[in-house]
XYZ file of C-alpha atoms in Angstrom:
587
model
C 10.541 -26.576 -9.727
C 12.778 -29.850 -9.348
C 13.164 -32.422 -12.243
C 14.677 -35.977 -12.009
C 18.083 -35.876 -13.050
C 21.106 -38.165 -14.765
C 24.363 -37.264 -13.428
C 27.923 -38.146 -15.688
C 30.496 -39.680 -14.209
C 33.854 -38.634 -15.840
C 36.615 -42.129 -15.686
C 39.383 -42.839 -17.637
C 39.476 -46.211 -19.367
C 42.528 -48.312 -19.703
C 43.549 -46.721 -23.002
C 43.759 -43.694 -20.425
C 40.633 -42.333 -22.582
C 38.245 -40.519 -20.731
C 34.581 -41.445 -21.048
C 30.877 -40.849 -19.776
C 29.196 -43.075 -17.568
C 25.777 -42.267 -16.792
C 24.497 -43.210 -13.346
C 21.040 -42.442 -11.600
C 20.921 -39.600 -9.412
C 19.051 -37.359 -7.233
C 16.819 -34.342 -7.364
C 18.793 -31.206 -9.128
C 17.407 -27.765 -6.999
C 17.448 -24.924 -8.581
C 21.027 -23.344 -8.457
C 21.188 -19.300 -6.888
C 24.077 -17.327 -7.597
C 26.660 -16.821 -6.077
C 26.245 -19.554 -3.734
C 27.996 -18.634 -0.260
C 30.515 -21.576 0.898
C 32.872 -21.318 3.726
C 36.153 -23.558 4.997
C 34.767 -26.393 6.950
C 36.657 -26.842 10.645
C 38.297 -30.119 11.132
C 40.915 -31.511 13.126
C 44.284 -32.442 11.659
C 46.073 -35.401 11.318
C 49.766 -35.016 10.046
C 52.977 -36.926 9.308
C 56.401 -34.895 9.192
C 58.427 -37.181 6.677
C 61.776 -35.475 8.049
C 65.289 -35.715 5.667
C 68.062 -37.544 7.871
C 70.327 -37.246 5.322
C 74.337 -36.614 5.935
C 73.605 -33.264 3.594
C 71.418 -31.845 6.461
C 74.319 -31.374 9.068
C 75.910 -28.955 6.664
C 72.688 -27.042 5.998
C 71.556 -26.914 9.225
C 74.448 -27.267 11.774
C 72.299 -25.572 14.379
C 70.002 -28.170 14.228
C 67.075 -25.232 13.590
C 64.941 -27.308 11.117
C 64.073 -29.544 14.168
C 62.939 -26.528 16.067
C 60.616 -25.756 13.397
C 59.192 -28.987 13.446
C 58.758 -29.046 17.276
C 57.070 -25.634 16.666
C 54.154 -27.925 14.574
C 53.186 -30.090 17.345
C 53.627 -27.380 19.925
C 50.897 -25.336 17.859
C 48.689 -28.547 17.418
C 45.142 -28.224 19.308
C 42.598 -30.384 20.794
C 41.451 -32.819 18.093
C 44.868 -33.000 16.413
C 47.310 -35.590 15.846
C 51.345 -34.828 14.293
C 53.227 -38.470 13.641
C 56.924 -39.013 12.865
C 58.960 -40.396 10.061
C 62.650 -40.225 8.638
C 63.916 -41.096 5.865
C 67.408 -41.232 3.677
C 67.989 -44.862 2.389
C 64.888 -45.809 3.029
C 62.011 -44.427 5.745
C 61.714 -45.241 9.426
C 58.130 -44.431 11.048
C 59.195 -43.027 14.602
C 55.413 -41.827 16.056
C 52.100 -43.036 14.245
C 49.596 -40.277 13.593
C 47.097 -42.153 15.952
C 49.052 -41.646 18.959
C 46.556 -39.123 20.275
C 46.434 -35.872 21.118
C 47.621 -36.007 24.841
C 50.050 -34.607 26.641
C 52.349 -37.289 26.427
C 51.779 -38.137 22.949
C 53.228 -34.449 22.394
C 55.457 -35.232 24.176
C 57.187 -38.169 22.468
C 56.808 -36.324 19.311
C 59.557 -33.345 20.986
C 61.866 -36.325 21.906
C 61.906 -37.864 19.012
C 62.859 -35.015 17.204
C 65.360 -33.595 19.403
C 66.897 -37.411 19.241
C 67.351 -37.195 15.064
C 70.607 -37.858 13.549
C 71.678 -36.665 10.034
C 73.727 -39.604 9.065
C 71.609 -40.847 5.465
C 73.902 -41.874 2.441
C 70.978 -41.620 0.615
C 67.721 -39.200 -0.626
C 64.905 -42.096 -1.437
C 61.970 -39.502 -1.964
C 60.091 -42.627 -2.912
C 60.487 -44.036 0.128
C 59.481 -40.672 2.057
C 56.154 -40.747 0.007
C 55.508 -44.185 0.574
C 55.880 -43.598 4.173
C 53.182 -40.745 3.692
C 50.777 -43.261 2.748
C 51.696 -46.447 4.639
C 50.674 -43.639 7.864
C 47.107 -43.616 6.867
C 44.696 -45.957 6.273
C 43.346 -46.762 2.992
C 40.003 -45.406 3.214
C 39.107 -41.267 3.073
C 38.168 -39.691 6.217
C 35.791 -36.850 5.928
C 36.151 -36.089 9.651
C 39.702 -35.013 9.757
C 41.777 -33.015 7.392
C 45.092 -35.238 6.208
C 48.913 -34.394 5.699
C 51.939 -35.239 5.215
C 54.798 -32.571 5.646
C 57.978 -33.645 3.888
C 61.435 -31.443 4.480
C 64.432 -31.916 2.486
C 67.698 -30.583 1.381
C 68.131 -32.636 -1.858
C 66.747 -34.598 -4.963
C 66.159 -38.045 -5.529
C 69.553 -39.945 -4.968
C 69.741 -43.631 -4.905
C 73.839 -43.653 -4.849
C 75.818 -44.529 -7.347
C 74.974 -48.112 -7.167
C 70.746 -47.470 -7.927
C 71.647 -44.623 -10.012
C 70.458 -46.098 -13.069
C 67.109 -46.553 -11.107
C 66.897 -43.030 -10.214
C 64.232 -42.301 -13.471
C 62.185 -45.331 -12.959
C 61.555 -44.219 -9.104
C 60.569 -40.498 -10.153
C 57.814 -41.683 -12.401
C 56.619 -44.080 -9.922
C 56.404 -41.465 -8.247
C 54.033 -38.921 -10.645
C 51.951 -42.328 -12.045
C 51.537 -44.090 -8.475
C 52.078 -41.689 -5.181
C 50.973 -39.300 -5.691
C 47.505 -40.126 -7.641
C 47.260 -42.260 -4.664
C 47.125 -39.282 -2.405
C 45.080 -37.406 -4.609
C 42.914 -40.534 -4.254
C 42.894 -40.665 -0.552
C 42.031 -36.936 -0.495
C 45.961 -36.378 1.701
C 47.749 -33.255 0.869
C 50.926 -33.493 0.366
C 53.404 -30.046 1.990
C 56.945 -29.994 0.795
C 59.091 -27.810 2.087
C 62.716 -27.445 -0.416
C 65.425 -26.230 1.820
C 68.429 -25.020 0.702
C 69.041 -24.270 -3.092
C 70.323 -27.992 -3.469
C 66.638 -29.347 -3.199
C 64.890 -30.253 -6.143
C 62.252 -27.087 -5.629
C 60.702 -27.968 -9.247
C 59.637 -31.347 -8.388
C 58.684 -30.922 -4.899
C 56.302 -28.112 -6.489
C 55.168 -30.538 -9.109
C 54.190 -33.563 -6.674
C 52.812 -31.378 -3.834
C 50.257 -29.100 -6.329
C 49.387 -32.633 -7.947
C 47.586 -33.843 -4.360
C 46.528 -30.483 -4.123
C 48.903 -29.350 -1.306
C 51.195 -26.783 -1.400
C 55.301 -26.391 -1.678
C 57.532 -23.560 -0.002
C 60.948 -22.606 -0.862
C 63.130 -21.894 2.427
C 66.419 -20.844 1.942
C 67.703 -19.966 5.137
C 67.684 -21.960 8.580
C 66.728 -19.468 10.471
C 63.010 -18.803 8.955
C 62.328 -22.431 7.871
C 59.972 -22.494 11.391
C 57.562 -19.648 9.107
C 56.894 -22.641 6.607
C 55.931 -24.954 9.516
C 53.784 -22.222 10.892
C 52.194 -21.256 7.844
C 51.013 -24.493 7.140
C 50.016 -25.130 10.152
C 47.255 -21.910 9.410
C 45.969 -23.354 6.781
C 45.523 -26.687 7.532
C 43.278 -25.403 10.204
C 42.219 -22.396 8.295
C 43.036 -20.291 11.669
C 42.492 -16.936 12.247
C 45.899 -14.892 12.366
C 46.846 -11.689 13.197
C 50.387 -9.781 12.288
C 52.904 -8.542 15.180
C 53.977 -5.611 14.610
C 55.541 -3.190 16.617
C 52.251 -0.980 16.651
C 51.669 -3.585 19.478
C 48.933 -6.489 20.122
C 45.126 -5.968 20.060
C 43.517 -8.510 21.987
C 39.783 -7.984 22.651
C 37.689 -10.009 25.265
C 36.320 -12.625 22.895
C 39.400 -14.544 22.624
C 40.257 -17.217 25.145
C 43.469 -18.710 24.034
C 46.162 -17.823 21.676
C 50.011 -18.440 20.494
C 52.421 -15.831 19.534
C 55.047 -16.870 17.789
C 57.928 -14.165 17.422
C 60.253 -14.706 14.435
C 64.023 -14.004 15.116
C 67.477 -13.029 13.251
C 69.342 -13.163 16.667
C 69.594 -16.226 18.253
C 70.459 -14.197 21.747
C 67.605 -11.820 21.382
C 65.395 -11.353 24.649
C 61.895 -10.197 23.109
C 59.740 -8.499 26.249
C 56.113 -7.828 26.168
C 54.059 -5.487 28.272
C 50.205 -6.313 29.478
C 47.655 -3.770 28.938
C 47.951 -3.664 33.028
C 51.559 -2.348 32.286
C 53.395 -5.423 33.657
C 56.484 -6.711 31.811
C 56.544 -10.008 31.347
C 59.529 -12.004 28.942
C 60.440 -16.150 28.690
C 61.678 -15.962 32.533
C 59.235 -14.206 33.986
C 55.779 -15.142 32.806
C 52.315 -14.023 33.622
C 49.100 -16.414 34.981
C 48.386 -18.755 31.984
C 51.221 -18.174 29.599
C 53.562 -20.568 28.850
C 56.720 -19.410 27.042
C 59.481 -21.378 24.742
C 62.358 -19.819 23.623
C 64.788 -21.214 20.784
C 67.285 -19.755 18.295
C 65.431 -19.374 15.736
C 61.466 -18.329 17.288
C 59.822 -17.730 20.365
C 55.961 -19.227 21.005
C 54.016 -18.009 23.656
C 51.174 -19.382 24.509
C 48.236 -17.706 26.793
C 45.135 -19.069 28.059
C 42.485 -16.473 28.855
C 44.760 -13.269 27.721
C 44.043 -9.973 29.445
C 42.030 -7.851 26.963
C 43.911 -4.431 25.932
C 46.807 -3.800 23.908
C 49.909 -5.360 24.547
C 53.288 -3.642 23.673
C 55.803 -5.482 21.800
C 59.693 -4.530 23.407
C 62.326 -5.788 21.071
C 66.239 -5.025 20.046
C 65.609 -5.964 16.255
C 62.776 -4.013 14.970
C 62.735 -5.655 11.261
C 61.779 -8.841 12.731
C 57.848 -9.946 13.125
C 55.602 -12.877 13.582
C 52.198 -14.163 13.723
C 49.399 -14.593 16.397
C 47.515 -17.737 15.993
C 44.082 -17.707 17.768
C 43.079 -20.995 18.870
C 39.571 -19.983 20.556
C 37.412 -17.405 20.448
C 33.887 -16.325 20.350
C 34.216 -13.768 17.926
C 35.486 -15.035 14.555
C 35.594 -13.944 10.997
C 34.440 -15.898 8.460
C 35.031 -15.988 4.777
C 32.641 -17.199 1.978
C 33.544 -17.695 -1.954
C 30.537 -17.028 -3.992
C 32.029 -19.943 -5.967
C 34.069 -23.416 -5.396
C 34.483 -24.156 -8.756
C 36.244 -21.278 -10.587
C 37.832 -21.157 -13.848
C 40.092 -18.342 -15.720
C 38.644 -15.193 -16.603
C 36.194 -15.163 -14.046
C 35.292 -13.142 -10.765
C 35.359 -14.725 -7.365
C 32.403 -13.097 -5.505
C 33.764 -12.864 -1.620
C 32.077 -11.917 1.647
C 33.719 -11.697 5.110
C 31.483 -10.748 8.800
C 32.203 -10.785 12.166
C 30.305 -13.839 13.755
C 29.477 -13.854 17.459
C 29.199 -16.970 18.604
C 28.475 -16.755 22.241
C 25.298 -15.691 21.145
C 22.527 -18.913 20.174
C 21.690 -18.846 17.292
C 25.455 -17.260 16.552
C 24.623 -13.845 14.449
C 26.764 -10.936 12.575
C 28.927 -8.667 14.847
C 29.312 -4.814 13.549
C 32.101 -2.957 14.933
C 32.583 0.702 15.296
C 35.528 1.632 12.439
C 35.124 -1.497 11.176
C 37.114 -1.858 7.380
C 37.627 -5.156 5.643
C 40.086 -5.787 2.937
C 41.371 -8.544 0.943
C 45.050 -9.368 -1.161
C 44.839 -11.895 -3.392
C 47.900 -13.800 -4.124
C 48.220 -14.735 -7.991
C 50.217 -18.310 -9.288
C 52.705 -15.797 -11.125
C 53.492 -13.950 -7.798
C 51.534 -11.119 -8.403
C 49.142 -9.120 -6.012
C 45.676 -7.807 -5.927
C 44.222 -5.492 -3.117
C 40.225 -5.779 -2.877
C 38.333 -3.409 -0.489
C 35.048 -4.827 0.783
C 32.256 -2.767 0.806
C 29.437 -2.542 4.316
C 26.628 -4.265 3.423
C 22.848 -3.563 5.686
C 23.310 -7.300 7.493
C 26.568 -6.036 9.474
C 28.496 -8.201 6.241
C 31.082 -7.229 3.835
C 31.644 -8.029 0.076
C 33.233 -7.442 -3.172
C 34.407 -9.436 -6.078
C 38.290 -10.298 -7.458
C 38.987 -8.568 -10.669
C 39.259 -10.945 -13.334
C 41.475 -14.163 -12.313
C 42.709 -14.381 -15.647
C 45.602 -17.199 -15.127
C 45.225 -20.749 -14.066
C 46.899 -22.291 -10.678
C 46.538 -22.027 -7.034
C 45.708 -18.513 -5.317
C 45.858 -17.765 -1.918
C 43.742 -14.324 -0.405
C 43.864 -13.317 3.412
C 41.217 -10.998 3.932
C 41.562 -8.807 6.922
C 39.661 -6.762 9.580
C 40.517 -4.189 11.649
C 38.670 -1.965 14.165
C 40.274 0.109 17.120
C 39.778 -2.504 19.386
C 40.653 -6.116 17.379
C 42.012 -7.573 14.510
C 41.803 -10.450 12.638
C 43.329 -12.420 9.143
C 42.055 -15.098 7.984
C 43.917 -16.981 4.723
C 41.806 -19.004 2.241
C 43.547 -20.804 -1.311
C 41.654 -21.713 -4.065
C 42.331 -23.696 -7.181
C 41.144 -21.760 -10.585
C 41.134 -23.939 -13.381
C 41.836 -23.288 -17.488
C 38.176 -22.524 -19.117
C 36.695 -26.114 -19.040
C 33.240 -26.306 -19.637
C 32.044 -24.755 -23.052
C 28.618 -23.898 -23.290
C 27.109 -22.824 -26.542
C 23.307 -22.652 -28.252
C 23.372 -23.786 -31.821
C 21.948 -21.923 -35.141
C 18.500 -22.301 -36.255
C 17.353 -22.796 -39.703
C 13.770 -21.454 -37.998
C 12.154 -20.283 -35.523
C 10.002 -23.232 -35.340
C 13.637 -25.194 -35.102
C 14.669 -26.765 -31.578
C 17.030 -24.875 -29.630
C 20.164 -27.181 -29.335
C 22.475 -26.486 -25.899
C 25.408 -27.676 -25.995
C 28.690 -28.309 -23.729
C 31.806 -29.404 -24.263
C 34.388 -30.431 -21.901
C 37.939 -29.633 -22.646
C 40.890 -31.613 -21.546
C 41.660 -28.889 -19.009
C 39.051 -29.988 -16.887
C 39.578 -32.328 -13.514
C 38.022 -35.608 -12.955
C 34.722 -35.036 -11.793
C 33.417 -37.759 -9.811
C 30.195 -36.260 -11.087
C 28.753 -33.744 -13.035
C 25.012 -32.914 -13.559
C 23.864 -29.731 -16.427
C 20.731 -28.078 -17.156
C 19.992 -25.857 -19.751
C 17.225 -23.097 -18.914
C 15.834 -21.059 -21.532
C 14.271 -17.725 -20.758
C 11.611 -15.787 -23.680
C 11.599 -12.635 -23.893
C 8.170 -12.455 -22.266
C 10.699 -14.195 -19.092
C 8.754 -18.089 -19.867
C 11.020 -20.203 -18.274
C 11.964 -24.099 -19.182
C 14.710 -26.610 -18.205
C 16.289 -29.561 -19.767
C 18.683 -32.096 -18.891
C 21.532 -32.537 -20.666
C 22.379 -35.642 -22.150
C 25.944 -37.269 -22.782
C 25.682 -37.649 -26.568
C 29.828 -39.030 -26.870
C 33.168 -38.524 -24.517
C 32.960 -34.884 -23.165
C 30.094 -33.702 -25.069
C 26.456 -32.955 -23.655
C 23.746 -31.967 -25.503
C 19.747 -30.871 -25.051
C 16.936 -29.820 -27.386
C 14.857 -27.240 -26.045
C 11.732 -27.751 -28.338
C 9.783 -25.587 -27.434
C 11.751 -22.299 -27.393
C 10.407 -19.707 -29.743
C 13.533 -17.441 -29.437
C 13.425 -14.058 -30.922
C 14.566 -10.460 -29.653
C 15.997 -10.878 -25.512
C 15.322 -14.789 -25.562
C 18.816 -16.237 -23.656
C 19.591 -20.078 -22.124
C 21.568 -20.072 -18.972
C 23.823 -23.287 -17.749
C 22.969 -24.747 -14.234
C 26.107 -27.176 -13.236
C 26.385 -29.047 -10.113
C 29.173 -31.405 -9.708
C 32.037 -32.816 -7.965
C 35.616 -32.961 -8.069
C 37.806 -34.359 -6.154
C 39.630 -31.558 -4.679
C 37.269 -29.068 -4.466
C 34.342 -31.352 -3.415
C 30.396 -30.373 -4.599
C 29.837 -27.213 -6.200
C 27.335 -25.206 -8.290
C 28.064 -23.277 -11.360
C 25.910 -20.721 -13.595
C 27.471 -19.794 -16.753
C 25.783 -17.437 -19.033
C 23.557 -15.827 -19.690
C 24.065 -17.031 -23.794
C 22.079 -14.883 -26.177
C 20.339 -17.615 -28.925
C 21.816 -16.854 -32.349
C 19.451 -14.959 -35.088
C 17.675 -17.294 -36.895
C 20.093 -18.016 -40.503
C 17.756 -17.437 -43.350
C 17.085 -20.456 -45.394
C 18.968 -19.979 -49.140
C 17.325 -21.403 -52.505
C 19.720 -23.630 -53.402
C 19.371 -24.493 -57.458
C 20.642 -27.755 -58.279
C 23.891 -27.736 -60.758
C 23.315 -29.726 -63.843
C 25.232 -32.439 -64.763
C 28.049 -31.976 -67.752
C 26.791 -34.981 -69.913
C 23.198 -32.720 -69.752
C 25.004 -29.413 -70.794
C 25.517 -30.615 -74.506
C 22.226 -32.018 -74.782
C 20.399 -28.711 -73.945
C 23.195 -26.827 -75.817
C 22.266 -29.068 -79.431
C 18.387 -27.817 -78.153
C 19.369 -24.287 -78.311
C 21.151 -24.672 -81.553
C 18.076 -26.367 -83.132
C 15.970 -24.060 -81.966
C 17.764 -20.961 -83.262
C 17.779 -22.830 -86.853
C 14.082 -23.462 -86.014
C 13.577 -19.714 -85.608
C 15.925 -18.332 -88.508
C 13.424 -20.619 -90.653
C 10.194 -18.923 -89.136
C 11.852 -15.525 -89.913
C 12.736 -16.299 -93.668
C 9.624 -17.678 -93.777
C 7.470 -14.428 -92.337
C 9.196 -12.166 -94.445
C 8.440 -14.410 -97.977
C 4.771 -14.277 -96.905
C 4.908 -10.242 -96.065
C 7.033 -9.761 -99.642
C 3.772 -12.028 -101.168
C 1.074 -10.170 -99.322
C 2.409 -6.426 -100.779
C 2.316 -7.920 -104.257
C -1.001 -9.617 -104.384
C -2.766 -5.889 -102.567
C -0.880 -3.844 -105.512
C -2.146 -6.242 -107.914
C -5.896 -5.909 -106.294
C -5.307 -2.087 -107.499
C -4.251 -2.304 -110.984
C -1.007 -1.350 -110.325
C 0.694 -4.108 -112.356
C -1.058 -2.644 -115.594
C 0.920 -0.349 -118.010
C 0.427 3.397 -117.956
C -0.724 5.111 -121.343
């Protein structure tokens, strides 16, 4: 059963107030729970917003931080573009993001940032945002996934001349940037290296567009913060090297390894399933291999199936493989895309074969699937998923019980492949309070309401039905209305309630980070109907002296009556004794 709907639309006014709008709408479905949604694939498009300041030539004499941002383009794939900007006094775009994504555009990108000279007086971080935006065009593109990677080694530092302006230009940039990005749907990466960076505020700006920040302390691993974001701006699948060696199955037709390394001089040697040993100078059909200080990336098209050994002089050090095609993929669903605290985030992983039309679930021999799940506070939770009958696996989190930005790489492993795939989600403070009001009856209406609490985002819409279920399971729906700012309200007037009678919350919506979603909170047991008290009124104090002169009167009134009665009994007794003759004299 449909019903026409009125969808809210949650602004703020000038007074910076928010309000309901109500708009005309669509057709609201009937919601099922959990509703399976997975990452939609799109290509990139990124701007590195790169720190030229003097600063940077003491933190990074080696020059390692523009290896790690050559590793970003070198990992980019078909689809994707990577741009170029520095800034110190002010920013300097080098390479649009609409260069392209051929072989020469990749190019220019390498030389550019192989040419970069750390010679800034200056940190404008302004500036560096600005440039963010001024790279992208105004309007939001649902096609491609936007971003803008900012590195630096400081804080916001005008000189000593613009000191003074310093405050001014950080709340320009919480009240104006970075809403803007928000606006524009770009996520904003920052990447604080060295302690002397301002690792608060890049946090603070980057969770506000709903990107991410990393802390890199060391040179020598700031190419893993490149790399991981990378991942999850395409939401690839991963897989960790270890030294248990590589296990590459027959589904995947190209790939990047990138080895991590503490020795600069370290010669890292890998050995095909055929037994052939092949390093950075001596490379097999299809494999391209870069070697730096700080990483190596190889890169194979069509890799022989098998496992490949890992040969290496440091065995502490690791890395990541990066599949960039295969046919066999895992996929990862949240039962919800809207989640707030103290709930349970349904999940289901499976295997997806893709050469096959229509593309179906893959089971694997030995097949287990897990999941950690990263918490704000640092904390982590390992979830085994359990086999289901349609080749799938699922479980649910325990209870997500604080607010921020999670992050959960769910992994499977059989004897012959392996693969990670890492998915963040946003869990929000309890927002939406549903209740069902008291009854003075049962012939009352049942009132619904919810409440939205200042926790909540800005929904660009927002649509709520109430559904009330008997106890004999008779089923109706309501809309609910906006009845002020943040409140929404229904009468279900024909709900009887009694014993097992409950009203359930559909919510479909939209924010703007999260996008549409569908929410069921509930079930909400209807209160016992509160019993109706005789209420006597008081009387007033100017009547109390009236009725109290009444009660006086009437207690003379009845004093009389009983003087009275016993004169007429004393009278009666004397007129029956005379009757007798026993008032005359005895002889």
């Amino acid at each position: 059963m449909t019903s026409s709907i009125l969808e809210y639309v949650a602004v703020r006014s000038r007074s910076g107030r928010r309000c309901l709008l109500l708009v005309a709408s669509c057709l609201l479905q009937p919601v099922v729970q959990p509703v399976w949604a997975k990452e939609a694939e799109k290509p990139v498009q990124a701007l590195i917003v790169f720190d030229v300041s003097g600063s940077m030539r003491q933190s990074d004499p080696r020059r390692l931080s523009v290896a790690a941002a050559q590793l970003f383009g070198n990992l980019s794939q078909a689809g994707d573009a990577v741009g170029l900007a520095t800034f110190s006094d002010r920013a300097t775009p080098l390479i649009p993001v609409t260069s392209g994504e051929d072989a020469s555009a990749r190019q220019a990108l390498q030389l550019s940032l192989a040419k970069l000279k750390f010679n800034g007086q200056t940190t404008d971080l302004a500036a560096a945002l600005e440039a963010g935006l001024a790279a992208f065009p105004e309007q939001e593109d649902s096609g491609h996934r936007r971003l803008v990677l900012l590195l630096t080694d400081g804080e916001m530092d005008l000189g000593k001349d613009a000191a003074e302006q310093e405050a001014a230009a950080l709340a320009r940039i919480r009240t104006a940037l970075v809403p803007e990005y928000h606006r524009r749907g770009i996520l904003l990466y920052t990447i604080a290296f060295t302690n002397a960076a301002d690792r608060e505020f890049l946090k603070e700006v980057a969770e506000a567009s709903a990107g991410a920040s990393r802390f890199i302390a060391d040179a020598q691993t700031l190419h893993q913060a490149f790399s991981q974001i990378f991942v999850g701006a395409h939401d690839a699948q991963t897989f960790p090297l270890g030294q248990d060696g590589i296990r590459i199955d027959d589904s995947i037709k190209e790939l990047s390894l990138v080895f991590a390394k503490s020795d600069p001089n370290e010669r890292i040697t890998l050995l095909t399933p055929g037994q052939r040993t092949v390093q950075a100078s001596d490379t097999a059909d299809g494999m391209s291999w870069l070697s730096t200080p700080a990483y190596d990336l190889v890169h194979m098209q069509k890799p022989q199936a098998g496992v490949w050994q890992i040969e290496r002089t440091d065995k502490t050090q690791s890395g990541v493989g990066i599949i960039a095609e295969s046919t066999l993929n895992l996929q990862v669903e949240f039962g919800a895309t809207f989640i707030e605290t103290g709930s349970k985030l349904p999940i289901r992983a499976f295997l997806e074969d893709e050469s096959q039309v229509p593309a179906r679930l893959q089971r694997e021999e030995g097949q287990t699937v897990t999941a950690e799940v990263s918490a704000p506070n640092g904390s982590i939770m390992n979830v085994p998923l359990t086999l289901q009958a349609d080749g799938s696996s699922s479980a649910s989190t325990p209870s997500l019980d604080a607010a921020g930005r999670y992050s959960m790489t769910v992994t499977v492993t059989t004897p012959t492949l392996q693969r990670q795939r890492t998915r963040t989600f946003m869990v929000y403070p309890d927002c939406l309070h549903g209740s069902v009001l008291p009854r003075d009856s049962l012939a009352a209406p049942v009132k619904v309401r919810v409440a939205l609490s200042t926790s909540c985002p800005e929904f660009k819409s927002l649509a709520i039905e109430a559904e009330y279920t008997s106890a004999s399971n008779a089923m109706q729906r309501m809309l609910l209305h906006a009845t002020q700012p943040n409140l929404l309200e229904a009468d279900l007037s024909s709900a009887s309630g009694g014993e097992g009678a409950y009203v359930s919350l559909l919510i479909r919506g939209e924010s703007p980070e999260e996008g549409a979603f569908t929410l069921t909170k509930g079930p909400i047991a209807l209160p016992r109907v509160a019993p109706v008290a005789k209420h006597t009124p008081a009387m007033p104090k100017d009547s109390q002296s009236v009725v109290a002169k009444a009660g006086l009167k009437l207690l003379k009134i009845n004093a009389g009556l009983a003087i009275l009665g016993a004169l007429g009994y004393g009278l009666y007794r004397a007129v029956r004794r005379f009757g007798r003759g026993q008032w005359k004299k005895k002889p």
